PDB file of C-alpha atoms in Angstrom:
ATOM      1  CA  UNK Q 118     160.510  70.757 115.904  1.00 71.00           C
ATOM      2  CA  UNK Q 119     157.895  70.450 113.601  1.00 73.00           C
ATOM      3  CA  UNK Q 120     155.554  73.901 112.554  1.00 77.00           C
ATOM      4  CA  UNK Q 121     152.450  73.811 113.679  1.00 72.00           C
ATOM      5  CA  UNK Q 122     149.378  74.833 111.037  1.00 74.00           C
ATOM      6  CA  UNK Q 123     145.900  75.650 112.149  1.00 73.00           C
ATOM      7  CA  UNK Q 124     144.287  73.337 109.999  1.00 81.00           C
ATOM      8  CA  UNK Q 125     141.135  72.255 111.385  1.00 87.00           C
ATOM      9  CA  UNK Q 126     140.260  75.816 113.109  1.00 86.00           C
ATOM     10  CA  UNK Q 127     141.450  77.678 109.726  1.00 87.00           C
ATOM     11  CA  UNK Q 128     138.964  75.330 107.440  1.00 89.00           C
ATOM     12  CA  UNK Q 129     136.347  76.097 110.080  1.00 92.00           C
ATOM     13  CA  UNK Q 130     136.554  79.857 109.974  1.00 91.00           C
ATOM     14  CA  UNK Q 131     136.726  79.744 106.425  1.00 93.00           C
ATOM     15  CA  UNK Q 132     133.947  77.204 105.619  1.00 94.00           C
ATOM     16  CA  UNK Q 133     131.467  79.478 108.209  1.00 95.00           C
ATOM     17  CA  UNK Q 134     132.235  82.365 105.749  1.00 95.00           C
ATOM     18  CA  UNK Q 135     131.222  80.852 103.093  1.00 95.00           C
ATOM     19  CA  UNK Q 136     128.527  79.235 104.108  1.00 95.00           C
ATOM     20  CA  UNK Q 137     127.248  82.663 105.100  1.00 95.00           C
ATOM     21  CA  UNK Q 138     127.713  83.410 101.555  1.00 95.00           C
ATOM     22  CA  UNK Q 139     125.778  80.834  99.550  1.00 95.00           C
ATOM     23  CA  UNK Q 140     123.929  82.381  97.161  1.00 94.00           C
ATOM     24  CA  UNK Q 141     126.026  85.076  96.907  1.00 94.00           C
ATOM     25  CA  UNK Q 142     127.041  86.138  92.973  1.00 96.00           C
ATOM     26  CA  UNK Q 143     130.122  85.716  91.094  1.00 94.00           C
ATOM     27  CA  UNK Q 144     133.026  84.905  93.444  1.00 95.00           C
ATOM     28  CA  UNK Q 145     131.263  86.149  96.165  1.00 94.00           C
ATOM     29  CA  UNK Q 146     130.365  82.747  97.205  1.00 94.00           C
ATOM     30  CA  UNK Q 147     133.321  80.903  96.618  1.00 93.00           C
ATOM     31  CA  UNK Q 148     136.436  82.922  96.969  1.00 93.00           C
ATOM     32  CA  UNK Q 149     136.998  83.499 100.815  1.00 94.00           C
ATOM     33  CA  UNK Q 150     138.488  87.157 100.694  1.00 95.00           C
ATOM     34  CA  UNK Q 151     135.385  88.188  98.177  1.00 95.00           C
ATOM     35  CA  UNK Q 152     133.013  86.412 100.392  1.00 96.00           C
ATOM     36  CA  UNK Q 153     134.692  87.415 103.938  1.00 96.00           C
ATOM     37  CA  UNK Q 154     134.173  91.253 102.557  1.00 96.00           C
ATOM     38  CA  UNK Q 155     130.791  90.739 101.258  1.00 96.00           C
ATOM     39  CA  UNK Q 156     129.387  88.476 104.608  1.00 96.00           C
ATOM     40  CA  UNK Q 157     130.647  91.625 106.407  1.00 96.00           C
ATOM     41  CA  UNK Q 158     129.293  94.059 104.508  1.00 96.00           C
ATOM     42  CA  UNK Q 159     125.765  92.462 104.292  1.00 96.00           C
ATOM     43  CA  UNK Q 160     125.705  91.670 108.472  1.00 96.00           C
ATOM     44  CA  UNK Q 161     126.473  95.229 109.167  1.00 96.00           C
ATOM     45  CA  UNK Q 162     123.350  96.518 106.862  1.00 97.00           C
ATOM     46  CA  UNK Q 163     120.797  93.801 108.242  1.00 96.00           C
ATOM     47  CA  UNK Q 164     122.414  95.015 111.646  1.00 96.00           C
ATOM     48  CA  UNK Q 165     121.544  98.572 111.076  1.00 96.00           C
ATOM     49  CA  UNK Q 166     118.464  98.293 108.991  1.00 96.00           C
ATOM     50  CA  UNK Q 167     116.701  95.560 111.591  1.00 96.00           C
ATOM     51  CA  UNK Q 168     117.062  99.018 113.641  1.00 95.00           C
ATOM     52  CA  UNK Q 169     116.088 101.595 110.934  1.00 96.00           C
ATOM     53  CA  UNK Q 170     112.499  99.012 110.716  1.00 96.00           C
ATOM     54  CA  UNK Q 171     111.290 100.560 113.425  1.00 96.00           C
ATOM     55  CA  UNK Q 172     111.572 104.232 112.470  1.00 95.00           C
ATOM     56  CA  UNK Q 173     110.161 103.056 109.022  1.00 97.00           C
ATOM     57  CA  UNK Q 174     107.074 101.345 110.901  1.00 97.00           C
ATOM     58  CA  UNK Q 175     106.407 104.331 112.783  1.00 96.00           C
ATOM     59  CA  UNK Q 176     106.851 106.585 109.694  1.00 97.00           C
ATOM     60  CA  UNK Q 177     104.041 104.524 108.007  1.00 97.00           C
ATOM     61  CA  UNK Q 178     101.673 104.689 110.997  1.00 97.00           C
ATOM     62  CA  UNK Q 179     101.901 108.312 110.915  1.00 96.00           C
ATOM     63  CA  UNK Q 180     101.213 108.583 107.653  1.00 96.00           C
ATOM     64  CA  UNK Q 181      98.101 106.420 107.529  1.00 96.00           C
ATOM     65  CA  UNK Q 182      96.866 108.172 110.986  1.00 96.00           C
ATOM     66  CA  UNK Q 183      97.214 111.814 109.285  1.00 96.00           C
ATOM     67  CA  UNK Q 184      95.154 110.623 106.194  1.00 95.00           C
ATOM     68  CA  UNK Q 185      92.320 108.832 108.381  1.00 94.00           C
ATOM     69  CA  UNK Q 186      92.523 112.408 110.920  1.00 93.00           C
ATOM     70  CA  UNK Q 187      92.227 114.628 107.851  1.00 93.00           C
ATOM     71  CA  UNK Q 188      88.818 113.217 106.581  1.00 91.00           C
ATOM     72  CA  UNK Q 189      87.527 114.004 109.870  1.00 89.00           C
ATOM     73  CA  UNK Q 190      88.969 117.566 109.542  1.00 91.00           C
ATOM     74  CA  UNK Q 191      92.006 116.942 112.010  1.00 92.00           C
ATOM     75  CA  UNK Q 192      95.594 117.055 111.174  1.00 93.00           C
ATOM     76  CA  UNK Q 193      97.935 114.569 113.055  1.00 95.00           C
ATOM     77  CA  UNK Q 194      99.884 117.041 115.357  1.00 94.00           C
ATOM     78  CA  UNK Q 195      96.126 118.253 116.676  1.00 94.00           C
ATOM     79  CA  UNK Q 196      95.171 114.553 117.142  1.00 94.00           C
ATOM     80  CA  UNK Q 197      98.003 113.637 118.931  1.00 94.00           C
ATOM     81  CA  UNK Q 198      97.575 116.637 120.945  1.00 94.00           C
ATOM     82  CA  UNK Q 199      93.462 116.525 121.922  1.00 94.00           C
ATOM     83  CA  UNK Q 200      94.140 112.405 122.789  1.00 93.00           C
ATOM     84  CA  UNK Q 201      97.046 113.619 125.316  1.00 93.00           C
ATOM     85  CA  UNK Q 202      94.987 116.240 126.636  1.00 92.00           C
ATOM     86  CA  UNK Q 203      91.772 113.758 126.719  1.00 91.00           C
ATOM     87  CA  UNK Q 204      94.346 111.130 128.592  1.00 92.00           C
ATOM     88  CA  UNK Q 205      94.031 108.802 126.237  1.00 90.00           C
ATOM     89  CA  UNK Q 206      97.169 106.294 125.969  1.00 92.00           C
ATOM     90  CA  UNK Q 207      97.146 104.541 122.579  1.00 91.00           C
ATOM     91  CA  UNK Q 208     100.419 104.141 120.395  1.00 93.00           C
ATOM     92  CA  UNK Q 209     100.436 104.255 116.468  1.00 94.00           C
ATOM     93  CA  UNK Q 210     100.188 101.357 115.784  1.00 95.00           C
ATOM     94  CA  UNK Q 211      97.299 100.334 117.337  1.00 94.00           C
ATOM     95  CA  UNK Q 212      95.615 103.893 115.923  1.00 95.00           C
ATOM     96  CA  UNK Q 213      97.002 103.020 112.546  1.00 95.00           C
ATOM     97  CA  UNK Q 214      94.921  99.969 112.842  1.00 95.00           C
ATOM     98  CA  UNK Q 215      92.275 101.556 114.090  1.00 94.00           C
ATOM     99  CA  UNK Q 216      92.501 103.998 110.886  1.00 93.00           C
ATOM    100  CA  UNK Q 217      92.715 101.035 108.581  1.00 93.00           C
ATOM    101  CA  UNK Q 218      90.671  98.531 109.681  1.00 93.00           C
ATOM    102  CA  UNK Q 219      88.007  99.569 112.512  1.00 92.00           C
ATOM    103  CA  UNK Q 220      87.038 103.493 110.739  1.00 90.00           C
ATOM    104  CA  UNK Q 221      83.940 103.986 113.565  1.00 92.00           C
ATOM    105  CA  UNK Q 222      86.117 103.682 116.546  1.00 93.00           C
ATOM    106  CA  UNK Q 223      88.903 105.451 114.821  1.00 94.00           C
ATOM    107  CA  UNK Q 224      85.342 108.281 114.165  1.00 94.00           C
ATOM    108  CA  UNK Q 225      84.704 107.957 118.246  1.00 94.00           C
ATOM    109  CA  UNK Q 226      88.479 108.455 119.183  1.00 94.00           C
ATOM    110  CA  UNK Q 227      89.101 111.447 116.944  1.00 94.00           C
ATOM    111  CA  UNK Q 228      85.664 113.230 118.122  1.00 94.00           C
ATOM    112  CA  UNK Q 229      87.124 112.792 121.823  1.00 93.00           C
ATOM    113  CA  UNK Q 230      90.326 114.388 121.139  1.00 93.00           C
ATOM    114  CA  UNK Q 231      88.309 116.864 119.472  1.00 93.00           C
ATOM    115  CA  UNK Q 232      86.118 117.492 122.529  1.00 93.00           C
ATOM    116  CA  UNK Q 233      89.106 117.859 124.451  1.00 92.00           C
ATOM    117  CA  UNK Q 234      90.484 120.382 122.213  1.00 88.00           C
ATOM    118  CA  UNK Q 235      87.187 121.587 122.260  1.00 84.00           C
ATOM    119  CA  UNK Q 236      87.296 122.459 118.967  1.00 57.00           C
TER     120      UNK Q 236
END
């Protein structure tokens, strides 16, 4: 009985890895075991950092919402604190941009969370 050899589904797995890796340096992109590893390696950290965007996003938004807040002689936690207490529902980003691009309605939101801090 003849041996059977995967030849068409092994030359498929292999040519998908390395097609992942084009572009890749050295024998990264042309030496399957160098390029399986490194294919692996470099899904797993877009995998993880697509996730770790977010919290970097948010980070930013912060930053540039504490900085806009503190001209007006607000920090960020008291901010955050007069709009809940005001019942105003806007996210960071959207404040961010506010902060950034818009400064006199950023000027009108901050003076109601300071009313309703009544500070």
């Amino acid at each position: 009985m003849a041996r059977a050899i995967d030849s068409s589904k092994r030359k498929n797995r292999r040519k998908k890895i390395l097609k992942l890796a084009k572009g890749y340096w050295g024998r990264r992109h042309s030496n399957y075991k160098a390029a399986k590893d490194a294919v692996t390696h470099a899904l797993t950290h877009a995998y993880r950092d697509r996730k770790d965007r977010k919290g970097n996003f948010r980070r930013l938004w912060i930053i540039r919402i504490n900085a806009a807040c503190r001209d007006e002689g607000l920090t960020y936690s008291r901010l955050i604190n007069g709009l809940s207490k005001a019942g105003i529902t806007i996210n960071r980003k959207a404040l961010a941009h506010l902060a950034v691009e818009d400064s006199g309605a950023f000027k009108a939101v901050v003076a109601q969370a300071k009313a309703a801090l009544g500070a």
